[in-house]
Amino acid sequence: MRPVPTGPPARHRRSASLTNWAEEDRIRCPELTGKDETMNDARTIDAHTNQLAPRSSTPEALVEIEQRVLWLATSMIHHANRVRPNPTGLKVGGHQASCASMVSIMTSLWFEQLRPGDRVSVKPHASPVLHGINYLLGELDEKYLTTLREFGGLQSYPSRAKDPDPVDYSTGSVGIGATAPIWGAIARRYVDTTIGGAGTGRQYSLVGDAELDEGAVWEAILDTSVSELGEIVWIVDLNRQSLDRVVPNIAAGRLEAMFSAAGWQVLTVKFGTLLESLFTRAGGPALRSRILDMPNPEYQRLLRCGAEELRRRLPGDGPDAAAITSLIAELDDATLLRAIRNLGGHDLDALRAAYARIDDTRPTVIIAYTIKGRGLPTQGHPQNHSSLLTVEQYQQLATELGMDPNDPWARFAADSTAGRVCAATAETLTRKKVELATPPAVPADIGRTPSGTSTTQAALGRALLDLSRQAPDAAKRVVTVSPDVSSTTNLAGWLNKVGVWSPNERRNWFDDDAETIMHWREKPTGQHMELGIAETNLVGLMGELGATWSRWGQPLFPIGVMYDPFVERALEPWSYGIYAGGQSILVGTPSGVTLAAEGGAHQSIKTPSIGLEQPGCVSYEPAFAIDVEWTLLDSISRLGRPEGSSSYLRLSTRPVDQTLAAVPSDPAARERRRRQVVAGAYTLRHTDKPVVTLVGVGAMITETLTAADRLAEQGIAADVVCVTSPGLLFEAVQARRGLADGPSWILDQVFPADRAAPMVTVLDGHPHTLAFLTGINNVPGAALGVSKFGQVGSLDDVYRYHGIDTDSIVRAALDLTD
């Protein structure tokens, strides 16, 4: 019978206090310290009591755990590909080599360093290592170990939403998981300063070196606010291999300089204690220089050599070759082979010493030299990225590690030293169960009816100010985010009222300048966050602000504002944030070719269909200010809860006569209109017997109504429908056909069968977004919209160029009714 795991129930553990190692386990590591001195390991301060929280262990037990983690991660992938039936023959995949390079780092981190308040983003290809650790800590049932990449089982990459064991950050798309802890740190600080109860803790990122090629990573690192976040710790797995090859040039020096220039503390862990001891002997400095100076591919080739060949190749042909030959001649074969693989990222002593030097006043990056596939038969091979061990190699690994391939999932005996370490770690990592606070009530209707001429973009700022007056508790949970476009997206009034969030209060040197309209008051309790011009950072931060309800039980209402043409640039990380459970509202403004004077490069075309297609998101394109208020309030009411969802509002700078909205004065009729607006559409003009139905969206409603007037002059009665959400209407169509769950009543109210008529749809975006509407009642239709790059010009010229002007709508209606 297998030992039963000990410790607290699953789902409430994660991250632990740093270890206070025994006196005899002190280490010497001059390479890391920069001076020849004995250094203690890291110690932790308990996040809540501010007291030392030591754990004791032994080096032998940690090595045993390290080997078991390697075995479990390798076995999960092996079972998924070599053992589990695969009727389709499609590749299952997995990354045994990428897992192996992270085993030492993750073992050291989980079993020595972490605290309950810490959180870790694990590089995507190391997900089996995370699951193996969770299994040893009692956080994962054994039944899941055979389900890697299987439907309903362990996901290909760490997933907060879909994995059965605790995952702090969803990762999988290059760069997104790496930067998420930065935004998580800001979100935690924001919750703690504005609401309280978020505690403290480091935010770790385990990053592959190839992931640093992603530009979005550096956009985040260089943001000015990041240098003040001392809880951020990145550990770079510098294995110097990408998917296809060994990277030819060593990038560590360049990376060190770039991080340092951004204000980060840089700790480089190059060599383990064995190599460090060799460097102190005669010929040692020459050996050190030889290893550091050789090209990456040459070093990787040495990892594939036996001892005899290694003795020939390692000295090289330089002037110090004889000294190196003499030094390694003193070593037996096993020690020589161990030494060439003794890089810092696989040496628990070296890693521990690096953790001990972390400066919690600024971000830290630990650059750990590693070997891809370390400990596996494929270690160091240039094409080992996705390679799988053969059955014979797997058996060989089992023999080397002392494992039983017929019983691969064995845990440590509860009374063994390693078993006790696992149990103690599990207990230390226990987190208190998160109690979800109920989000404050959000009003459905402020009660004001806008008049005059206004834009939907301007309505956003006014709606937020109205919310702060009518529902201050809800407004206190709102946090707006912008990539340096607050003033041009009409947030100045809101920003002046709530202030700008900053980790530390800063003086506003323009507070006595009478000509300064927007007041930049930075303080830890501000409710607006401003990032540099990097939309990927903005949506990354939105995702983490939108996940605070699940992390600390405190819901926030994040609203991010950016120019709509750049939504596509930010789409992947925003979508990934939604996938990971981050609920937020993205506002794209100004939008469409209505932004005529800016030219084709700044005119969004595809964003309406993006809103329709994005999972976990409701999209709106309001036509009037009152529509903005209603859809915004409804969107806010869906945030910060288990069943919540995100929203996308596409707004415009087109001035529109607000009386065209014809908002009913009767309270019941007004509420009926509001419900229709948030459900996706409403009838704006109703004729006795329609000959044609004109459907307009957002900025195009003015042209749509004018076209209806001109058709009426020709004796052609036209109903006018204002669509606020193509996505919700499509879901209603699917629900009516039994292809989805959800309400379909809006179709009966706005598109009743007894009023079916040929239909013209028009929007400032791609026409296929509304093309499905003709299928509701199977009527002829014409879909007008934007399907080519825009042009600079006046509004009339640009609308005419794209065929969405009033004349085009009238012609399309006549073509359908002749």
PDB file of C-alpha atoms in Angstrom, residues 19 21 25 27 39-42 59 62 108 112-113 347-357:
ATOM      1  CA  THR A  19      14.570  27.774   5.258  1.00  0.00           C
ATOM      2  CA  TRP A  21      19.451  25.653   7.450  1.00  0.00           C
ATOM      3  CA  ASP A  25      25.068  23.224   5.858  1.00  0.00           C
ATOM      4  CA  ILE A  27      28.269  27.168   2.181  1.00  0.00           C
ATOM      5  CA  MET A  39      27.348  32.767   3.877  1.00  0.00           C
ATOM      6  CA  ASN A  40      24.232  31.551   5.589  1.00  0.00           C
ATOM      7  CA  ASP A  41      21.276  30.555   3.519  1.00  0.00           C
ATOM      8  CA  ALA A  42      18.195  32.745   3.119  1.00  0.00           C
ATOM      9  CA  PRO A  59      20.809  18.243   1.857  1.00  0.00           C
ATOM     10  CA  LEU A  62      16.409  17.738  -0.863  1.00  0.00           C
ATOM     11  CA  SER A 108      14.885  24.704  -4.117  1.00  0.00           C
ATOM     12  CA  GLU A 112      13.236  25.968   0.925  1.00  0.00           C
ATOM     13  CA  GLN A 113      12.182  29.459  -0.012  1.00  0.00           C
ATOM     14  CA  ASP A 347      23.263  23.341  -7.520  1.00  0.00           C
ATOM     15  CA  LEU A 348      21.015  23.696  -4.488  1.00  0.00           C
ATOM     16  CA  ASP A 349      23.764  25.391  -2.461  1.00  0.00           C
ATOM     17  CA  ALA A 350      24.421  27.997  -5.154  1.00  0.00           C
ATOM     18  CA  LEU A 351      20.709  28.687  -5.584  1.00  0.00           C
ATOM     19  CA  ARG A 352      20.212  29.016  -1.848  1.00  0.00           C
ATOM     20  CA  ALA A 353      23.021  31.546  -1.647  1.00  0.00           C
ATOM     21  CA  ALA A 354      21.463  33.590  -4.447  1.00  0.00           C
ATOM     22  CA  TYR A 355      18.088  33.670  -2.707  1.00  0.00           C
ATOM     23  CA  ALA A 356      19.842  34.897   0.447  1.00  0.00           C
ATOM     24  CA  ARG A 357      21.052  37.984  -1.404  1.00  0.00           C
TER      25      ARG A 357
END
